[in-house]
Structure formats: C-alpha cells, structure tokens
Amino acid sequence: MTPHPPQSPSLPVSPSPHSILLRQSSNYVPPPGEGILY
C-alpha cells in the first residue's frame, strides 16, 4: 500500500479548502457524503 501524499490533487484530503469552494459556488451541488462539509 503506497501512502498518498497530503497534497493529492486527485483526492482532496483537507476538507477546509474544499468547503470554501463549495461556499463560494452556490450553483455547485455537492455529492452525497461531501454534503456534510457543506
């Protein structure tokens, strides 16, 4: 098992910057699971 780097563009591990993008984009509909961050 290869440890994924914390800064992986394909898989955002940090919900902090991702949640900010969701707040700025009101037209964006978060998939089930990420809706908790929103």
PDB file of C-alpha atoms in Angstrom:
ATOM      1  CA  MET A   1       0.000   0.000   0.000  1.00  0.00           C
ATOM      2  CA  THR A   2       1.507   3.286  -1.124  1.00  0.00           C
ATOM      3  CA  PRO A   3       0.801   6.201   1.259  1.00  0.00           C
ATOM      4  CA  HIS A   4      -0.909   9.022  -0.595  1.00  0.00           C
ATOM      5  CA  PRO A   5       0.679  12.489  -0.203  1.00  0.00           C
ATOM      6  CA  PRO A   6      -1.370  15.003   1.848  1.00  0.00           C
ATOM      7  CA  GLN A   7      -1.428  17.314  -1.176  1.00  0.00           C
ATOM      8  CA  SER A   8      -3.101  14.986  -3.660  1.00  0.00           C
ATOM      9  CA  PRO A   9      -4.982  16.904  -6.405  1.00  0.00           C
ATOM     10  CA  SER A  10      -6.969  13.802  -7.384  1.00  0.00           C
ATOM     11  CA  LEU A  11      -8.156  13.260  -3.813  1.00  0.00           C
ATOM     12  CA  PRO A  12      -8.524  16.341  -1.564  1.00  0.00           C
ATOM     13  CA  VAL A  13      -7.716  15.108   1.942  1.00  0.00           C
ATOM     14  CA  SER A  14      -8.202  18.508   3.555  1.00  0.00           C
ATOM     15  CA  PRO A  15     -11.911  19.447   3.630  1.00  0.00           C
ATOM     16  CA  SER A  16     -11.029  23.002   4.645  1.00  0.00           C
ATOM     17  CA  PRO A  17     -10.151  24.454   1.196  1.00  0.00           C
ATOM     18  CA  HIS A  18     -12.757  22.226  -0.437  1.00  0.00           C
ATOM     19  CA  SER A  19     -15.564  23.523   1.787  1.00  0.00           C
ATOM     20  CA  ILE A  20     -14.579  27.117   0.952  1.00  0.00           C
ATOM     21  CA  LEU A  21     -15.031  26.377  -2.756  1.00  0.00           C
ATOM     22  CA  LEU A  22     -18.471  24.947  -2.025  1.00  0.00           C
ATOM     23  CA  ARG A  23     -19.459  28.091  -0.134  1.00  0.00           C
ATOM     24  CA  GLN A  24     -18.339  30.353  -2.999  1.00  0.00           C
ATOM     25  CA  SER A  25     -20.069  28.201  -5.606  1.00  0.00           C
ATOM     26  CA  SER A  26     -23.786  28.237  -4.788  1.00  0.00           C
ATOM     27  CA  ASN A  27     -24.687  26.587  -8.107  1.00  0.00           C
ATOM     28  CA  TYR A  28     -22.418  23.649  -7.335  1.00  0.00           C
ATOM     29  CA  VAL A  29     -24.265  20.616  -5.957  1.00  0.00           C
ATOM     30  CA  PRO A  30     -22.042  18.545  -3.635  1.00  0.00           C
ATOM     31  CA  PRO A  31     -22.402  14.740  -3.991  1.00  0.00           C
ATOM     32  CA  PRO A  32     -23.750  12.734  -1.006  1.00  0.00           C
ATOM     33  CA  GLY A  33     -21.008  12.475   1.607  1.00  0.00           C
ATOM     34  CA  GLU A  34     -19.412  15.819   0.862  1.00  0.00           C
ATOM     35  CA  GLY A  35     -22.729  17.455   1.670  1.00  0.00           C
ATOM     36  CA  ILE A  36     -21.748  17.148   5.334  1.00  0.00           C
ATOM     37  CA  LEU A  37     -18.865  19.560   4.770  1.00  0.00           C
ATOM     38  CA  TYR A  38     -21.224  21.998   3.135  1.00  0.00           C
TER      39      TYR A  38
END
